[in-house]
């Protein structure tokens, strides 16, 4: 090895960095934005956010914070008043008492999840993750040195079952991840499923990471269930993860939170103090104002809109032969099985895999979707139906035309 080669070796990226890739959602968003900038009208079904402007209570809280010069650092894991209010709210809706020292405010739910992985997992630990999954789950688990154990859910209506968990357990299992309403599938876990998993986790002494960021976005007649509301004894083994991003249409404001036993929150405080420090002070004051307002007006607008959007989307998709999708019960996603079109030909061009199909949808039909490959699934794509109505109809029309043009051998 010569001197330049030795220097390059010393200055290379870490193994950790080399193992990372950009999330599929952000990659597709970047591709779509680049196409838009070239003058092409792209229908963006890849964005995981509402088409609504920010909730009025969030806007008011942020503006008041600016006008009152709320520009300084806050404690690393959030304003005391916000943590206290969140503890009260979570206590009310779960029936399980939480104190302010059991709440950490974070820069979005993603940081809450990362903090939990970093303070609870050790190298060699295993974490049960339902597949398909939001791709951040296994990535953050690996960053903590642990191993994600991916459990297929396709044959169980895309929900983790007790039997599946039992089959994935080992002596190294430390945590189970549950995300309901689910991203990417849109499914909502049923009461008995959660109870059975909670009982198992309790008996085995396992942590449960319960991500309920879409809990306020559920389609009729389905209902969201919080695992602690069903099984309060699991509190000492549970990390609840929630966010204002999705339900209040403020994805860019980055404000989420975790609820967990006080020692876990104290460890998160230490970690966050050395990473980002506090979340945006303006976002925190906005969240506090929203909690104090205690209004359902925004949700009362959003959920009927999403109900109508879903009905329109299913009308289009149900006409397509060989196309199925996961039960769309919550969040605002349709998780579409396109396996019947893989291996076919679009205008003479063979469709190699789901990533190739997603690229063709963008370049040929000018529709941005999320390929399921990033979610551990080579057969599906995810689309958001939370876009404007006219964009939904135009995008689905393009999608239907594209899929109908695929010729199978």
Short mmCIF file of C-alpha atoms in Angstrom, two decimals:
data_model
loop_
_atom_site.label_atom_id
_atom_site.label_comp_id
_atom_site.label_asym_id
_atom_site.label_seq_id
_atom_site.Cartn_x
_atom_site.Cartn_y
_atom_site.Cartn_z
CA UNK A 1 0.00 0.00 0.00
CA UNK A 2 1.49 3.36 -1.03
CA UNK A 3 1.21 6.57 1.00
CA UNK A 4 -1.84 7.92 -0.86
CA UNK A 5 -3.68 4.61 -0.45
CA UNK A 6 -2.85 4.53 3.26
CA UNK A 7 -4.09 8.10 3.70
CA UNK A 8 -7.32 7.33 1.81
CA UNK A 9 -7.87 4.32 4.06
CA UNK A 10 -7.45 6.40 7.21
CA UNK A 11 -9.75 9.13 5.89
CA UNK A 12 -12.53 6.86 4.64
CA UNK A 13 -16.03 6.95 6.03
CA UNK A 14 -16.91 4.90 9.08
CA UNK A 15 -18.41 1.45 8.67
CA UNK A 16 -21.55 2.87 10.25
CA UNK A 17 -21.85 5.53 7.56
CA UNK A 18 -21.10 3.09 4.78
CA UNK A 19 -24.03 0.96 5.93
CA UNK A 20 -26.50 3.84 5.70
CA UNK A 21 -28.64 4.80 2.74
CA UNK A 22 -31.12 7.63 2.30
CA UNK A 23 -34.76 6.80 3.15
CA UNK A 24 -36.80 5.81 0.10
CA UNK A 25 -39.36 8.50 0.83
CA UNK A 26 -36.81 11.32 0.76
CA UNK A 27 -35.06 9.86 -2.29
CA UNK A 28 -38.29 9.73 -4.27
CA UNK A 29 -39.22 13.21 -3.06
CA UNK A 30 -35.89 14.54 -4.34
CA UNK A 31 -36.38 12.88 -7.73
CA UNK A 32 -39.90 14.26 -8.00
CA UNK A 33 -38.78 17.77 -7.06
CA UNK A 34 -36.01 17.69 -9.65
CA UNK A 35 -38.52 16.69 -12.33
CA UNK A 36 -40.88 19.45 -11.21
CA UNK A 37 -38.11 22.03 -11.47
CA UNK A 38 -37.62 21.01 -15.10
CA UNK A 39 -41.22 22.03 -15.79
CA UNK A 40 -42.96 18.65 -15.57
CA UNK A 41 -46.22 18.40 -13.64
CA UNK A 42 -45.62 15.63 -11.12
CA UNK A 43 -48.30 14.17 -8.86
CA UNK A 44 -46.51 13.46 -5.60
CA UNK A 45 -48.04 10.42 -3.90
CA UNK A 46 -44.75 9.82 -2.02
CA UNK A 47 -45.00 12.55 0.62
CA UNK A 48 -46.09 11.38 4.06
CA UNK A 49 -47.98 14.52 4.97
CA UNK A 50 -51.38 16.16 4.75
CA UNK A 51 -52.09 18.68 1.99
CA UNK A 52 -53.64 20.97 4.64
CA UNK A 53 -51.96 24.08 5.98
CA UNK A 54 -50.81 23.87 9.60
CA UNK A 55 -53.46 23.64 12.29
CA UNK A 56 -54.58 27.14 13.32
CA UNK A 57 -53.78 26.54 17.00
CA UNK A 58 -50.22 25.54 16.06
CA UNK A 59 -49.84 28.65 13.91
CA UNK A 60 -51.19 30.92 16.63
CA UNK A 61 -48.88 29.41 19.23
CA UNK A 62 -45.83 29.85 17.01
CA UNK A 63 -46.68 33.46 16.14
CA UNK A 64 -47.23 34.35 19.79
CA UNK A 65 -43.89 32.74 20.66
CA UNK A 66 -42.14 34.88 18.05
CA UNK A 67 -43.86 38.04 19.22
CA UNK A 68 -42.90 37.27 22.83
CA UNK A 69 -39.26 36.54 21.94
CA UNK A 70 -39.39 32.87 22.91
CA UNK A 71 -36.10 32.34 21.10
CA UNK A 72 -33.87 30.89 23.79
CA UNK A 73 -32.81 27.39 24.70
CA UNK A 74 -35.30 25.29 26.58
CA UNK A 75 -34.36 22.26 28.70
CA UNK A 76 -33.01 19.51 26.36
CA UNK A 77 -36.15 17.38 26.52
CA UNK A 78 -38.66 20.17 26.47
CA UNK A 79 -40.47 22.95 28.27
CA UNK A 80 -41.64 21.86 31.73
CA UNK A 81 -45.13 23.18 30.99
CA UNK A 82 -45.32 21.18 27.76
CA UNK A 83 -44.10 17.99 29.40
CA UNK A 84 -46.62 18.46 32.19
CA UNK A 85 -49.47 19.02 29.74
CA UNK A 86 -48.45 16.01 27.64
CA UNK A 87 -48.32 13.84 30.77
CA UNK A 88 -51.85 14.95 31.65
CA UNK A 89 -53.17 14.26 28.15
CA UNK A 90 -51.56 10.84 27.83
CA UNK A 91 -52.83 9.93 31.30
CA UNK A 92 -56.37 10.94 30.32
CA UNK A 93 -56.49 9.02 27.07
CA UNK A 94 -54.78 5.85 28.32
CA UNK A 95 -56.13 5.69 31.86
CA UNK A 96 -52.53 5.14 33.00
CA UNK A 97 -50.92 7.86 35.11
CA UNK A 98 -47.87 9.62 33.66
CA UNK A 99 -45.81 12.36 35.31
CA UNK A 100 -43.82 15.08 33.56
CA UNK A 101 -40.55 13.25 34.30
CA UNK A 102 -41.88 10.38 32.17
CA UNK A 103 -42.15 12.56 29.04
CA UNK A 104 -39.42 13.72 26.64
CA UNK A 105 -40.11 16.23 23.87
CA UNK A 106 -38.04 15.58 20.75
CA UNK A 107 -37.31 16.95 17.29
CA UNK A 108 -40.04 14.86 15.72
CA UNK A 109 -41.03 11.28 16.49
CA UNK A 110 -38.00 10.02 14.59
CA UNK A 111 -35.68 11.42 17.27
CA UNK A 112 -37.85 9.90 20.00
CA UNK A 113 -37.48 6.50 18.32
CA UNK A 114 -33.74 6.95 17.90
CA UNK A 115 -33.30 7.99 21.51
CA UNK A 116 -35.22 4.92 22.68
CA UNK A 117 -33.05 2.58 20.60
CA UNK A 118 -29.84 4.19 21.81
CA UNK A 119 -30.70 4.07 25.52
CA UNK A 120 -32.38 0.64 25.60
CA UNK A 121 -30.53 -1.58 23.12
CA UNK A 122 -27.12 -3.22 23.30
CA UNK A 123 -25.05 -5.03 20.66
CA UNK A 124 -26.37 -8.56 20.33
CA UNK A 125 -29.93 -7.64 21.29
CA UNK A 126 -32.73 -8.58 18.89
CA UNK A 127 -35.80 -6.49 18.14
CA UNK A 128 -38.94 -7.90 16.52
CA UNK A 129 -40.07 -5.65 13.66
CA UNK A 130 -43.20 -6.36 11.60
CA UNK A 131 -42.53 -6.40 7.86
CA UNK A 132 -43.30 -4.40 5.77
CA UNK A 133 -41.97 -1.66 7.98
CA UNK A 134 -41.23 2.04 8.02
CA UNK A 135 -37.60 1.83 6.98
CA UNK A 136 -36.32 3.95 9.87
CA UNK A 137 -37.15 1.20 12.39
CA UNK A 138 -34.53 -1.38 11.33
CA UNK A 139 -31.97 1.31 10.49
CA UNK A 140 -32.09 2.86 13.94
CA UNK A 141 -31.98 -0.56 15.59
CA UNK A 142 -28.80 -1.36 13.65
CA UNK A 143 -27.30 2.02 14.57
CA UNK A 144 -27.73 1.00 18.21
CA UNK A 145 -25.78 -2.19 17.49
CA UNK A 146 -28.81 -4.48 17.79
CA UNK A 147 -30.37 -6.77 15.19
CA UNK A 148 -33.86 -6.28 13.69
CA UNK A 149 -35.72 -9.57 13.36
CA UNK A 150 -38.13 -9.00 10.49
CA UNK A 151 -41.46 -10.81 10.82
CA UNK A 152 -43.65 -11.04 7.68
CA UNK A 153 -47.26 -9.87 8.15
CA UNK A 154 -48.57 -10.08 4.57
CA UNK A 155 -50.59 -13.24 5.22
CA UNK A 156 -52.15 -11.79 8.38
CA UNK A 157 -53.68 -8.66 6.87
CA UNK A 158 -50.38 -6.86 7.46
CA UNK A 159 -50.62 -7.08 11.25
CA UNK A 160 -48.29 -8.73 13.73
CA UNK A 161 -49.90 -11.72 15.44
CA UNK A 162 -49.12 -13.47 18.71
CA UNK A 163 -48.12 -16.62 16.85
CA UNK A 164 -45.72 -14.68 14.63
CA UNK A 165 -44.10 -13.02 17.65
CA UNK A 166 -43.73 -16.35 19.41
CA UNK A 167 -42.05 -17.80 16.34
CA UNK A 168 -39.53 -14.94 16.24
CA UNK A 169 -38.55 -14.97 19.91
CA UNK A 170 -35.08 -15.95 21.04
CA UNK A 171 -33.06 -15.62 24.21
CA UNK A 172 -31.65 -12.38 22.75
CA UNK A 173 -35.04 -10.72 22.11
CA UNK A 174 -35.26 -7.42 23.98
CA UNK A 175 -37.96 -5.39 22.24
CA UNK A 176 -41.05 -5.57 20.03
CA UNK A 177 -41.97 -2.71 17.68
CA UNK A 178 -45.64 -1.98 17.03
CA UNK A 179 -46.77 0.84 14.73
CA UNK A 180 -50.50 1.47 14.57
CA UNK A 181 -52.08 2.97 12.50
CA UNK A 182 -49.33 1.59 10.34
CA UNK A 183 -46.91 3.19 7.93
CA UNK A 184 -46.63 2.00 5.15
CA UNK A 185 -49.70 -0.25 5.09
CA UNK A 186 -52.44 1.88 6.65
CA UNK A 187 -53.66 -1.02 8.79
CA UNK A 188 -54.88 -0.57 12.37
CA UNK A 189 -54.14 -3.20 15.01
CA UNK A 190 -57.15 -4.86 16.58
CA UNK A 191 -57.82 -4.94 20.28
CA UNK A 192 -57.30 -8.67 20.81
CA UNK A 193 -54.06 -8.67 18.82
CA UNK A 194 -52.58 -5.96 21.01
CA UNK A 195 -53.76 -7.59 24.21
CA UNK A 196 -52.17 -10.90 23.30
CA UNK A 197 -48.83 -9.30 22.39
CA UNK A 198 -48.91 -7.14 25.53
CA UNK A 199 -49.45 -10.21 27.72
CA UNK A 200 -46.52 -11.99 26.07
CA UNK A 201 -44.22 -8.98 26.39
CA UNK A 202 -45.19 -8.60 30.05
CA UNK A 203 -44.50 -12.25 30.86
CA UNK A 204 -41.18 -12.30 28.98
CA UNK A 205 -39.96 -8.96 30.31
CA UNK A 206 -39.66 -7.38 26.87
CA UNK A 207 -39.73 -3.71 25.91
CA UNK A 208 -42.51 -2.57 23.60
CA UNK A 209 -41.91 0.39 21.31
CA UNK A 210 -45.41 1.60 20.52
CA UNK A 211 -45.50 4.14 17.70
CA UNK A 212 -48.93 5.76 17.42
CA UNK A 213 -48.10 8.89 15.44
CA UNK A 214 -51.17 8.40 13.23
CA UNK A 215 -53.55 7.64 16.11
CA UNK A 216 -55.80 10.61 15.31
CA UNK A 217 -56.14 9.62 11.65
CA UNK A 218 -58.41 6.56 11.50
CA UNK A 219 -61.03 5.70 8.90
CA UNK A 220 -64.54 4.73 9.91
CA UNK A 221 -65.59 2.32 11.37
CA UNK A 222 -62.14 1.41 12.68
CA UNK A 223 -60.76 2.43 16.06
CA UNK A 224 -57.25 3.01 17.37
CA UNK A 225 -56.28 1.18 20.56
CA UNK A 226 -53.42 2.21 22.82
CA UNK A 227 -51.59 -0.82 24.22
CA UNK A 228 -51.36 0.62 27.74
CA UNK A 229 -55.05 1.47 27.80
CA UNK A 230 -55.64 -2.23 27.13
CA UNK A 231 -52.90 -3.58 29.41
CA UNK A 232 -51.84 -0.99 32.04
CA UNK A 233 -49.39 -3.34 33.76
CA UNK A 234 -47.08 -3.02 30.74
CA UNK A 235 -46.26 0.63 31.51
CA UNK A 236 -42.85 -0.16 33.02
CA UNK A 237 -41.85 -1.93 29.78
CA UNK A 238 -43.32 0.46 27.19
CA UNK A 239 -42.10 3.47 25.25
CA UNK A 240 -45.00 5.38 23.69
CA UNK A 241 -44.05 7.47 20.65
CA UNK A 242 -46.25 10.24 19.27
CA UNK A 243 -45.97 13.43 17.24
CA UNK A 244 -47.77 16.59 16.23
CA UNK A 245 -46.39 16.31 12.68
CA UNK A 246 -49.07 14.24 10.99
CA UNK A 247 -52.22 15.11 12.92
CA UNK A 248 -51.56 18.87 12.93
CA UNK A 249 -50.02 19.12 9.42
CA UNK A 250 -46.68 20.44 10.69
CA UNK A 251 -44.22 17.82 9.44
CA UNK A 252 -41.52 20.44 8.96
CA UNK A 253 -41.80 21.83 12.47
CA UNK A 254 -40.24 18.73 14.05
CA UNK A 255 -41.97 18.22 17.37
CA UNK A 256 -42.70 14.77 18.79
CA UNK A 257 -42.45 13.09 22.17
CA UNK A 258 -41.82 9.86 24.04
CA UNK A 259 -43.50 8.61 27.19
CA UNK A 260 -41.56 6.00 29.18
CA UNK A 261 -40.40 5.12 32.70
CA UNK A 262 -38.52 7.97 34.37
CA UNK A 263 -35.05 6.31 34.16
CA UNK A 264 -35.51 5.90 30.40
CA UNK A 265 -36.50 9.55 30.02
CA UNK A 266 -33.53 10.62 32.14
CA UNK A 267 -31.22 8.68 29.82
CA UNK A 268 -32.89 10.32 26.80
CA UNK A 269 -32.24 13.69 28.44
CA UNK A 270 -28.53 12.92 28.68
CA UNK A 271 -28.37 11.68 25.09
CA UNK A 272 -30.37 14.53 23.59
CA UNK A 273 -28.29 17.05 25.51
CA UNK A 274 -25.28 15.87 23.51
CA UNK A 275 -26.99 15.57 20.11
CA UNK A 276 -29.56 18.22 19.20
CA UNK A 277 -30.27 19.68 22.62
CA UNK A 278 -33.84 20.99 22.72
CA UNK A 279 -36.38 20.81 19.90
CA UNK A 280 -37.36 24.12 18.31
CA UNK A 281 -38.65 26.45 21.02
CA UNK A 282 -41.24 27.89 18.62
CA UNK A 283 -42.57 24.43 17.79
CA UNK A 284 -42.80 23.60 21.49
CA UNK A 285 -44.82 26.72 22.27
CA UNK A 286 -47.03 25.96 19.28
CA UNK A 287 -47.65 22.44 20.58
CA UNK A 288 -48.40 23.75 24.06
CA UNK A 289 -50.93 26.21 22.66
CA UNK A 290 -52.60 23.42 20.71
CA UNK A 291 -52.89 21.24 23.80
CA UNK A 292 -54.27 24.12 25.85
CA UNK A 293 -56.82 24.97 23.15
CA UNK A 294 -58.12 21.39 23.32
CA UNK A 295 -59.97 21.81 20.03
CA UNK A 296 -61.13 19.02 17.72
CA UNK A 297 -61.89 21.41 14.88
CA UNK A 298 -58.83 20.50 12.80
CA UNK A 299 -59.34 16.75 13.17
CA UNK A 300 -63.02 17.22 12.35
CA UNK A 301 -61.96 18.71 9.01
CA UNK A 302 -59.15 16.29 8.20
CA UNK A 303 -60.76 12.93 8.85
CA UNK A 304 -63.90 13.46 6.71
CA UNK A 305 -61.62 14.73 3.94
CA UNK A 306 -59.47 11.61 4.17
CA UNK A 307 -62.59 9.43 4.23
CA UNK A 308 -63.75 10.96 0.94
CA UNK A 309 -60.28 10.72 -0.57
CA UNK A 310 -60.01 7.04 0.30
CA UNK A 311 -63.41 6.30 -1.24
CA UNK A 312 -62.38 8.02 -4.47
CA UNK A 313 -59.02 6.23 -4.56
CA UNK A 314 -60.55 2.80 -4.00
CA UNK A 315 -63.04 3.43 -6.80
CA UNK A 316 -60.13 3.78 -9.23
CA UNK A 317 -58.00 0.95 -7.86
CA UNK A 318 -60.82 -1.58 -7.63
CA UNK A 319 -61.25 -1.39 -11.41
CA UNK A 320 -57.70 -2.62 -12.05
CA UNK A 321 -57.42 -6.33 -12.63
CA UNK A 322 -54.93 -8.17 -10.41
CA UNK A 323 -54.30 -5.19 -8.13
CA UNK A 324 -54.83 -5.65 -4.39
CA UNK A 325 -53.98 -3.50 -1.40
CA UNK A 326 -53.65 -3.73 2.37
CA UNK A 327 -56.71 -2.87 4.49
CA UNK A 328 -56.69 0.98 4.43
CA UNK A 329 -57.95 1.57 7.97
CA UNK A 330 -55.84 4.47 9.19
CA UNK A 331 -53.13 7.03 8.43
CA UNK A 332 -53.52 8.12 4.77
CA UNK A 333 -51.75 5.44 2.77
CA UNK A 334 -52.73 2.81 0.26
CA UNK A 335 -50.24 -0.03 0.15
CA UNK A 336 -50.69 -1.56 -3.27
CA UNK A 337 -49.57 -5.03 -4.34
CA UNK A 338 -48.26 -4.75 -7.90
CA UNK A 339 -46.67 -8.23 -8.08
CA UNK A 340 -48.98 -9.12 -10.99
CA UNK A 341 -47.24 -6.49 -13.15
CA UNK A 342 -43.62 -7.25 -12.30
CA UNK A 343 -41.85 -9.01 -15.14
CA UNK A 344 -44.20 -7.45 -17.66
CA UNK A 345 -43.37 -4.93 -20.38
CA UNK A 346 -44.17 -1.23 -20.56
CA UNK A 347 -43.87 0.02 -24.15
CA UNK A 348 -41.51 -2.83 -24.87
CA UNK A 349 -39.35 -2.21 -21.81
CA UNK A 350 -39.16 -5.08 -19.30
CA UNK A 351 -40.07 -4.12 -15.73
CA UNK A 352 -37.24 -5.58 -13.67
CA UNK A 353 -38.48 -5.01 -10.13
CA UNK A 354 -40.56 -2.70 -7.93
CA UNK A 355 -37.88 0.02 -7.93
CA UNK A 356 -37.81 0.01 -11.71
CA UNK A 357 -41.60 0.23 -11.81
CA UNK A 358 -41.53 3.20 -9.40
CA UNK A 359 -38.93 4.94 -11.58
CA UNK A 360 -41.06 4.33 -14.69
CA UNK A 361 -44.13 5.72 -12.95
CA UNK A 362 -42.14 8.89 -12.23
CA UNK A 363 -40.45 9.32 -15.61
CA UNK A 364 -43.27 8.07 -17.84
CA UNK A 365 -46.50 8.77 -15.92
CA UNK A 366 -45.06 11.58 -13.76
CA UNK A 367 -46.31 10.04 -10.53
CA UNK A 368 -44.09 9.77 -7.44
CA UNK A 369 -44.70 6.69 -5.29
CA UNK A 370 -42.70 4.92 -2.57
CA UNK A 371 -41.38 1.50 -3.66
CA UNK A 372 -41.87 -1.24 -1.09
CA UNK A 373 -38.27 -2.39 -1.39
CA UNK A 374 -37.28 0.17 1.26
CA UNK A 375 -39.94 -1.33 3.52
CA UNK A 376 -38.65 -4.87 3.09
CA UNK A 377 -41.24 -5.75 0.46
CA UNK A 378 -40.37 -6.29 -3.22
CA UNK A 379 -44.01 -6.56 -4.34
CA UNK A 380 -45.73 -3.34 -3.28
CA UNK A 381 -45.76 0.43 -3.58
CA UNK A 382 -47.12 3.03 -1.16
CA UNK A 383 -49.18 6.01 -2.22
CA UNK A 384 -50.58 8.80 -0.09
CA UNK A 385 -54.18 9.83 -0.69
CA UNK A 386 -53.77 12.97 1.46
CA UNK A 387 -53.08 15.14 -1.60
CA UNK A 388 -55.51 17.67 -3.08
CA UNK A 389 -58.61 16.02 -4.58
CA UNK A 390 -57.89 17.02 -8.19
CA UNK A 391 -54.31 15.75 -7.89
CA UNK A 392 -55.61 12.48 -6.45
CA UNK A 393 -57.97 11.94 -9.38
CA UNK A 394 -55.42 12.95 -12.01
CA UNK A 395 -52.68 10.87 -10.41
CA UNK A 396 -54.82 7.76 -10.10
CA UNK A 397 -56.00 8.16 -13.68
CA UNK A 398 -52.36 8.23 -14.80
CA UNK A 399 -51.62 5.24 -12.59
CA UNK A 400 -54.52 3.25 -14.03
CA UNK A 401 -53.44 4.04 -17.58
CA UNK A 402 -49.85 3.03 -16.83
CA UNK A 403 -50.81 -0.25 -15.19
CA UNK A 404 -53.24 -1.11 -17.98
CA UNK A 405 -50.48 -0.52 -20.56
CA UNK A 406 -48.23 -3.18 -19.03
CA UNK A 407 -48.17 -6.30 -21.19
CA UNK A 408 -47.54 -9.64 -19.56
CA UNK A 409 -46.02 -12.62 -21.36
#
